CSV table of N, CA and C in Angstrom, one decimal:
chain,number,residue,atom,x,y,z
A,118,UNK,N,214.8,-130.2,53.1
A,118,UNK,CA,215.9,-129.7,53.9
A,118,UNK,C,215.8,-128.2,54.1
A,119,UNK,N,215.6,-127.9,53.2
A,119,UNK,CA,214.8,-125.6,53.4
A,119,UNK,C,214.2,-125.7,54.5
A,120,UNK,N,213.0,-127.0,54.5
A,120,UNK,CA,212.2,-126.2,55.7
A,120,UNK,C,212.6,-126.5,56.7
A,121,UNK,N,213.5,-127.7,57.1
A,121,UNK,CA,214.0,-128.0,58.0
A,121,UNK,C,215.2,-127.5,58.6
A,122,UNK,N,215.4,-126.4,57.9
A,122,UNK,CA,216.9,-125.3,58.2
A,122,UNK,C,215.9,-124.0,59.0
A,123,UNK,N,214.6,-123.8,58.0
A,123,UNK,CA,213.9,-122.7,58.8
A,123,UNK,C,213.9,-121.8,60.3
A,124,UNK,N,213.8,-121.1,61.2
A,124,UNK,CA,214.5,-120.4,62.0
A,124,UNK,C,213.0,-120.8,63.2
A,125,UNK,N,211.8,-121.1,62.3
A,125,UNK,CA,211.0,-121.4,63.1
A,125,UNK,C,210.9,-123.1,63.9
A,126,UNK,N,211.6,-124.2,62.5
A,126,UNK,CA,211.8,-125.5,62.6
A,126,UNK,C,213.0,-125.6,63.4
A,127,UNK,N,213.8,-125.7,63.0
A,127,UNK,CA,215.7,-126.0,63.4
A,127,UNK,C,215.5,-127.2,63.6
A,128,UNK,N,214.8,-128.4,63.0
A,128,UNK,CA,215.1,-129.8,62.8
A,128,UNK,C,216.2,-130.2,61.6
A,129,UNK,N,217.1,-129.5,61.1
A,129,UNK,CA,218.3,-130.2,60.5
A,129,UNK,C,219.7,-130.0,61.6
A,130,UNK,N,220.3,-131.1,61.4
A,130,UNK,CA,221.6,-131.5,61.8
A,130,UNK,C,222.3,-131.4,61.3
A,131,UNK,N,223.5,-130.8,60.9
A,131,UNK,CA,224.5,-131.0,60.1
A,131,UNK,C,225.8,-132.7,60.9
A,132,UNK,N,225.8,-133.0,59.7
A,132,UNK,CA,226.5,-134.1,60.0
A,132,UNK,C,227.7,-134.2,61.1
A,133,UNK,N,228.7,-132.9,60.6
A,133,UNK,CA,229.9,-132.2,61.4
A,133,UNK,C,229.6,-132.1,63.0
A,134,UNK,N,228.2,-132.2,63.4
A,134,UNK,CA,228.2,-131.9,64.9
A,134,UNK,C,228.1,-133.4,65.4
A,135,UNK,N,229.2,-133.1,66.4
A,135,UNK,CA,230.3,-134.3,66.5
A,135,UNK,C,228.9,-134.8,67.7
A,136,UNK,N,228.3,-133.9,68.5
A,136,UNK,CA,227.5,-134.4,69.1
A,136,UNK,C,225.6,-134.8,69.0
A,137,UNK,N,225.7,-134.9,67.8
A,137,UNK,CA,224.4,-135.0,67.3
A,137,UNK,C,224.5,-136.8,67.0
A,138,UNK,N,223.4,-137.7,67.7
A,138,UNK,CA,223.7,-139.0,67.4
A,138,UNK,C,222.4,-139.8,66.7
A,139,UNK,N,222.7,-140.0,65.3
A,139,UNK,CA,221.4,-140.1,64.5
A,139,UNK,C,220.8,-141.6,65.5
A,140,UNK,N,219.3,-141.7,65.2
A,140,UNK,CA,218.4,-141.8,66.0
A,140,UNK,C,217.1,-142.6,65.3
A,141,UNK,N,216.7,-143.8,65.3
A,141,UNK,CA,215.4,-144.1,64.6
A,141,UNK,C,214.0,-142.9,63.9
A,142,UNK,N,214.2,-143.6,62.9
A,142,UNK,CA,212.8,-142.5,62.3
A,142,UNK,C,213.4,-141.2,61.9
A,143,UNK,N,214.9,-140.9,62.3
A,143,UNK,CA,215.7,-139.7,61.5
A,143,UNK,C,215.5,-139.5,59.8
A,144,UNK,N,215.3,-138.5,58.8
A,144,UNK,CA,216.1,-138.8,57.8
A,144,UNK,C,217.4,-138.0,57.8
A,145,UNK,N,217.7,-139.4,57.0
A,145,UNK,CA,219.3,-138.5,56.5
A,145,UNK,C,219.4,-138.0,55.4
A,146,UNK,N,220.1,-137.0,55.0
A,146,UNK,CA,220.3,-136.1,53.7
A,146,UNK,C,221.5,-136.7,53.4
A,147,UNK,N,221.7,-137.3,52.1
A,147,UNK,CA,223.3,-137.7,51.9
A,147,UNK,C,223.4,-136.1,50.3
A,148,UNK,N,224.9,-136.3,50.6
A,148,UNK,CA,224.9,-135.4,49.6
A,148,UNK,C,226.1,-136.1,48.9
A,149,UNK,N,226.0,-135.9,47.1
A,149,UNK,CA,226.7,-136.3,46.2
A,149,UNK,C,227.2,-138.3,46.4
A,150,UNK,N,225.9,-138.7,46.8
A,150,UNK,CA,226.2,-140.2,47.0
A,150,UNK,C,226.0,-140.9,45.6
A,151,UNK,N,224.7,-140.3,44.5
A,151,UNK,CA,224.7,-141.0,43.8
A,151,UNK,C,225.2,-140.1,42.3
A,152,UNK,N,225.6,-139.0,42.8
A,152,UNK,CA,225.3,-138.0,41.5
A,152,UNK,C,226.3,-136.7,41.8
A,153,UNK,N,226.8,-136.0,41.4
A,153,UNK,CA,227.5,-134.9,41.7
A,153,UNK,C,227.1,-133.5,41.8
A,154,UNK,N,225.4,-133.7,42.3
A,154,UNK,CA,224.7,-132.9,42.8
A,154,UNK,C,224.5,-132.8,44.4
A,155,UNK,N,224.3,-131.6,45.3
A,155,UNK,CA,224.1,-131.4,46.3
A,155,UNK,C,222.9,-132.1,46.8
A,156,UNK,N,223.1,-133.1,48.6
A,156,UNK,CA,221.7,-133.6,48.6
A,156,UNK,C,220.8,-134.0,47.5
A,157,UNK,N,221.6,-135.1,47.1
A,157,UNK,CA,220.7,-136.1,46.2
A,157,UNK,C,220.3,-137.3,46.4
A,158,UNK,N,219.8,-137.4,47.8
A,158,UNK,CA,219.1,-139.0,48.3
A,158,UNK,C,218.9,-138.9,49.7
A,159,UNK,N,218.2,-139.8,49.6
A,159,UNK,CA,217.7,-139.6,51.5
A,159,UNK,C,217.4,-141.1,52.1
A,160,UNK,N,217.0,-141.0,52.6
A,160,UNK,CA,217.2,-142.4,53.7
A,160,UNK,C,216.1,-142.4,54.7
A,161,UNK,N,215.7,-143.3,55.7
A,161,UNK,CA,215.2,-143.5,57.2
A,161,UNK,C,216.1,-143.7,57.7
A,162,UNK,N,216.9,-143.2,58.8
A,162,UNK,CA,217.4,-144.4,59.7
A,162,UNK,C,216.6,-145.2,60.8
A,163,UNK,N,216.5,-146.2,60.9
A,163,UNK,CA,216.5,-147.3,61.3
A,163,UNK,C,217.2,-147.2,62.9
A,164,UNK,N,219.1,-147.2,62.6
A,164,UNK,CA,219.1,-147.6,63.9
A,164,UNK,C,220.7,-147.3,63.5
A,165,UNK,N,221.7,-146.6,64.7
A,165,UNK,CA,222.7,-146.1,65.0
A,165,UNK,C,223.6,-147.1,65.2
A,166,UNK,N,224.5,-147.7,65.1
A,166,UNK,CA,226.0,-148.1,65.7
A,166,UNK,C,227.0,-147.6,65.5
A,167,UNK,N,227.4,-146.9,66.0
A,167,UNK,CA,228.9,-146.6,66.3
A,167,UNK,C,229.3,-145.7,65.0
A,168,UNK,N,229.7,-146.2,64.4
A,168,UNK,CA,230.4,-145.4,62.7
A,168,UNK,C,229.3,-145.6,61.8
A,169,UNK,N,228.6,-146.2,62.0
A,169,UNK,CA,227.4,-147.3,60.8
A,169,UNK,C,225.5,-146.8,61.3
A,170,UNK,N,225.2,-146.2,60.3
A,170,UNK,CA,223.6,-146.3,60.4
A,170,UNK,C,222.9,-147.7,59.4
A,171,UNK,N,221.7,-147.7,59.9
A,171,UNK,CA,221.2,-148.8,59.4
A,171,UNK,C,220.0,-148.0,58.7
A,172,UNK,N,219.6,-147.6,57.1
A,172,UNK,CA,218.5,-146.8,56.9
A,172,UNK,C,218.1,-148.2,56.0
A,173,UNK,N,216.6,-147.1,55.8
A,173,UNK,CA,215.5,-148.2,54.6
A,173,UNK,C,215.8,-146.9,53.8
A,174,UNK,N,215.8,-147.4,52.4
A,174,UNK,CA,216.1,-146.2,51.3
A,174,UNK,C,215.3,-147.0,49.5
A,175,UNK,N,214.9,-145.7,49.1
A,175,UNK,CA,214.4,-146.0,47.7
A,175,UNK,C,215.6,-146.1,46.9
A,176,UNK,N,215.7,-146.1,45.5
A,176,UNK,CA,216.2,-146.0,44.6
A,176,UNK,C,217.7,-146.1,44.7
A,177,UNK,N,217.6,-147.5,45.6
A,177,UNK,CA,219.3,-147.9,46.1
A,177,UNK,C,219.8,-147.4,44.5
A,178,UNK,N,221.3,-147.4,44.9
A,178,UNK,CA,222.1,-147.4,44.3
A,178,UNK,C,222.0,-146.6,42.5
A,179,UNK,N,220.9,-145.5,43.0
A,179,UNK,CA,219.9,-145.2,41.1
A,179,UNK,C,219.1,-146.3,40.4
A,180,UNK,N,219.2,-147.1,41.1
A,180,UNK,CA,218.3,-148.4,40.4
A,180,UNK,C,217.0,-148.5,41.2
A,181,UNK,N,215.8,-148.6,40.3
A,181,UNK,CA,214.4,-149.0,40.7
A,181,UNK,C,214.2,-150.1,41.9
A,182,UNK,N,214.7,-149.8,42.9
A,182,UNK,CA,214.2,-150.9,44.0
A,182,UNK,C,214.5,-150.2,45.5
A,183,UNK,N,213.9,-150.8,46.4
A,183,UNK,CA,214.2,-150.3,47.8
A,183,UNK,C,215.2,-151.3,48.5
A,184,UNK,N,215.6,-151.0,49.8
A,184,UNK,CA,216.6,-151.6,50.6
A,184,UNK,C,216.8,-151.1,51.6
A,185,UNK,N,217.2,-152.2,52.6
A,185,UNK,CA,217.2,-151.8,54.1
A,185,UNK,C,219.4,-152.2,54.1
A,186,UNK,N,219.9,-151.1,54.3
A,186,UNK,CA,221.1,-151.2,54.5
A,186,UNK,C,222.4,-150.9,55.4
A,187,UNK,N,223.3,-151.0,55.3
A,187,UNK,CA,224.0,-150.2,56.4
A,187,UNK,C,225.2,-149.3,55.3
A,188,UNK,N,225.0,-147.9,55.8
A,188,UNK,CA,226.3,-146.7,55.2
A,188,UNK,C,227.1,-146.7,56.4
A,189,UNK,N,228.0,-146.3,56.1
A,189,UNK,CA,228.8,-145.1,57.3
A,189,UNK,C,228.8,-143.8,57.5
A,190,UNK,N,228.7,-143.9,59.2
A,190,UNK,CA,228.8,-142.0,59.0
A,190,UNK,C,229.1,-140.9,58.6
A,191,UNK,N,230.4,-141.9,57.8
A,191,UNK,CA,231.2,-140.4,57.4
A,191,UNK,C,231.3,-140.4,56.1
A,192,UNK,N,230.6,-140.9,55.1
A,192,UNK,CA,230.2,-141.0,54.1
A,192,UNK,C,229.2,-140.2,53.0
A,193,UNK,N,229.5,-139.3,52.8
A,193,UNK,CA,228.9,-138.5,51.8
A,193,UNK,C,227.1,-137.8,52.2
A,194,UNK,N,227.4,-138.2,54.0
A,194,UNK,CA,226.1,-137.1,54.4
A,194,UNK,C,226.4,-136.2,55.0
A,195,UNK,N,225.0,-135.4,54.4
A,195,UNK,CA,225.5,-134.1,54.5
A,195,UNK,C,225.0,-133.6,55.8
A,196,UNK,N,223.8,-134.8,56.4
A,196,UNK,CA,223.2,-134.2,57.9
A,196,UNK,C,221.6,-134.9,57.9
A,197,UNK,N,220.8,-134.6,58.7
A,197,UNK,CA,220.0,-135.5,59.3
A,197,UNK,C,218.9,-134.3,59.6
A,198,UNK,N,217.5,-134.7,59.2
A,198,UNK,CA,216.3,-133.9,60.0
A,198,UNK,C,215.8,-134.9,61.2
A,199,UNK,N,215.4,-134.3,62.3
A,199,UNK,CA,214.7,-134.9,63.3
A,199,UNK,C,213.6,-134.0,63.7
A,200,UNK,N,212.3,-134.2,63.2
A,200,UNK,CA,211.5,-133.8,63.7
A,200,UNK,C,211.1,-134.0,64.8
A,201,UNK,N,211.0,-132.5,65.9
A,201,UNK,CA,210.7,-132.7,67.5
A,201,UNK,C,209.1,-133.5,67.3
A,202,UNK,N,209.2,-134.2,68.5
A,202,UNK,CA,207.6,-135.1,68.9
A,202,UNK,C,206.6,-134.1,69.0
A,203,UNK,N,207.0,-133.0,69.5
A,203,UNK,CA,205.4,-132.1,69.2
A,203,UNK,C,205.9,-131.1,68.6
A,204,UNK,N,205.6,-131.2,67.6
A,204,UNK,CA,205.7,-130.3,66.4
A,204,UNK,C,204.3,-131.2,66.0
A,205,UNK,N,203.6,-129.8,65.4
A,205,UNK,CA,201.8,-129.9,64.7
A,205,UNK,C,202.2,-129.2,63.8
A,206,UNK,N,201.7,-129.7,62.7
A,206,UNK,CA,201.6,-128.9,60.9
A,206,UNK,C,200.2,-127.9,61.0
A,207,UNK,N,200.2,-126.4,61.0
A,207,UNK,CA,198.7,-125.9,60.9
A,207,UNK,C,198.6,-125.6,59.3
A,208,UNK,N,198.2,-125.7,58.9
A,208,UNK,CA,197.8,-125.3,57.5
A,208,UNK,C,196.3,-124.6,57.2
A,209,UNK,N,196.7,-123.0,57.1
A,209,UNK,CA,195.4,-122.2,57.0
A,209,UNK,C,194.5,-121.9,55.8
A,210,UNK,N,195.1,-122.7,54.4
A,210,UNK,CA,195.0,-122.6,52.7
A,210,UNK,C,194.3,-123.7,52.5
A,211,UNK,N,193.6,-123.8,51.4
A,211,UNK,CA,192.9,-124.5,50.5
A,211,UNK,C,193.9,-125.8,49.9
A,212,UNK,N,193.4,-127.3,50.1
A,212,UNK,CA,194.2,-128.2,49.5
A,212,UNK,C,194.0,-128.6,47.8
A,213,UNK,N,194.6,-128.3,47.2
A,213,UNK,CA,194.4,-128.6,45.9
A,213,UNK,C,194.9,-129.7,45.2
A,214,UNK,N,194.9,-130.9,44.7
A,214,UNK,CA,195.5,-132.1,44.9
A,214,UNK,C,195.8,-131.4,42.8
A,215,UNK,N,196.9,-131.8,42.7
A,215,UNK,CA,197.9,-131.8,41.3
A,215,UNK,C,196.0,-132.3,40.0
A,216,UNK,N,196.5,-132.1,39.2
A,216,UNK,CA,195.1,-132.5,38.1
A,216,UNK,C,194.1,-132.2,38.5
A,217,UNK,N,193.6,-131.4,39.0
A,217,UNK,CA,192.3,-130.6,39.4
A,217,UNK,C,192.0,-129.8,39.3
């Protein structure tokens, strides 16, 4: 969500913009869905109707499994990244993979 607020990215949505219409391949940022912490879960969406997204999401419900479901909009998110189609990652640093 940081980098997606970034001044160079501006791929977050806040949920409040009445004209923003979540979109396949969006994530959504839900905030305090499972926990009474800020943005604590996230989602795909899938697919828009009206008051109702359709996301694939990990750790439904805090429990070890995945699911393809439907929330509502107005539901405990906090907003949405949409990364633009041409947006390129340049990375000019050395990759170091974790235990190496």
């Amino acid at each position: 969500m940081d980098w997606a607020q970034l001044p160079e990215t501006r791929f977050f949505y806040d949920a409040k913009q009445e004209e923003f219409i979540p979109a396949r391949g969006d994530i959504v940022i839900f905030d305090k869905l499972l926990s009474d912490n800020s943005h604590d879960h996230i989602g795909i969406v899938l697919a828009c109707e009206d008051n109702e997204i359709l996301i694939a999401e990990g750790n439904k419900d805090n429990k070890n499994y995945s699911s393809v479901s439907f929330r509502g909009r107005d539901h405990c998110i906090l907003g949405y990244v949409r990364i633009d189609n041409g947006y390129h990652y340049h990375f000019n640093g050395e990759y170091v993979p974790f235990g190496y």
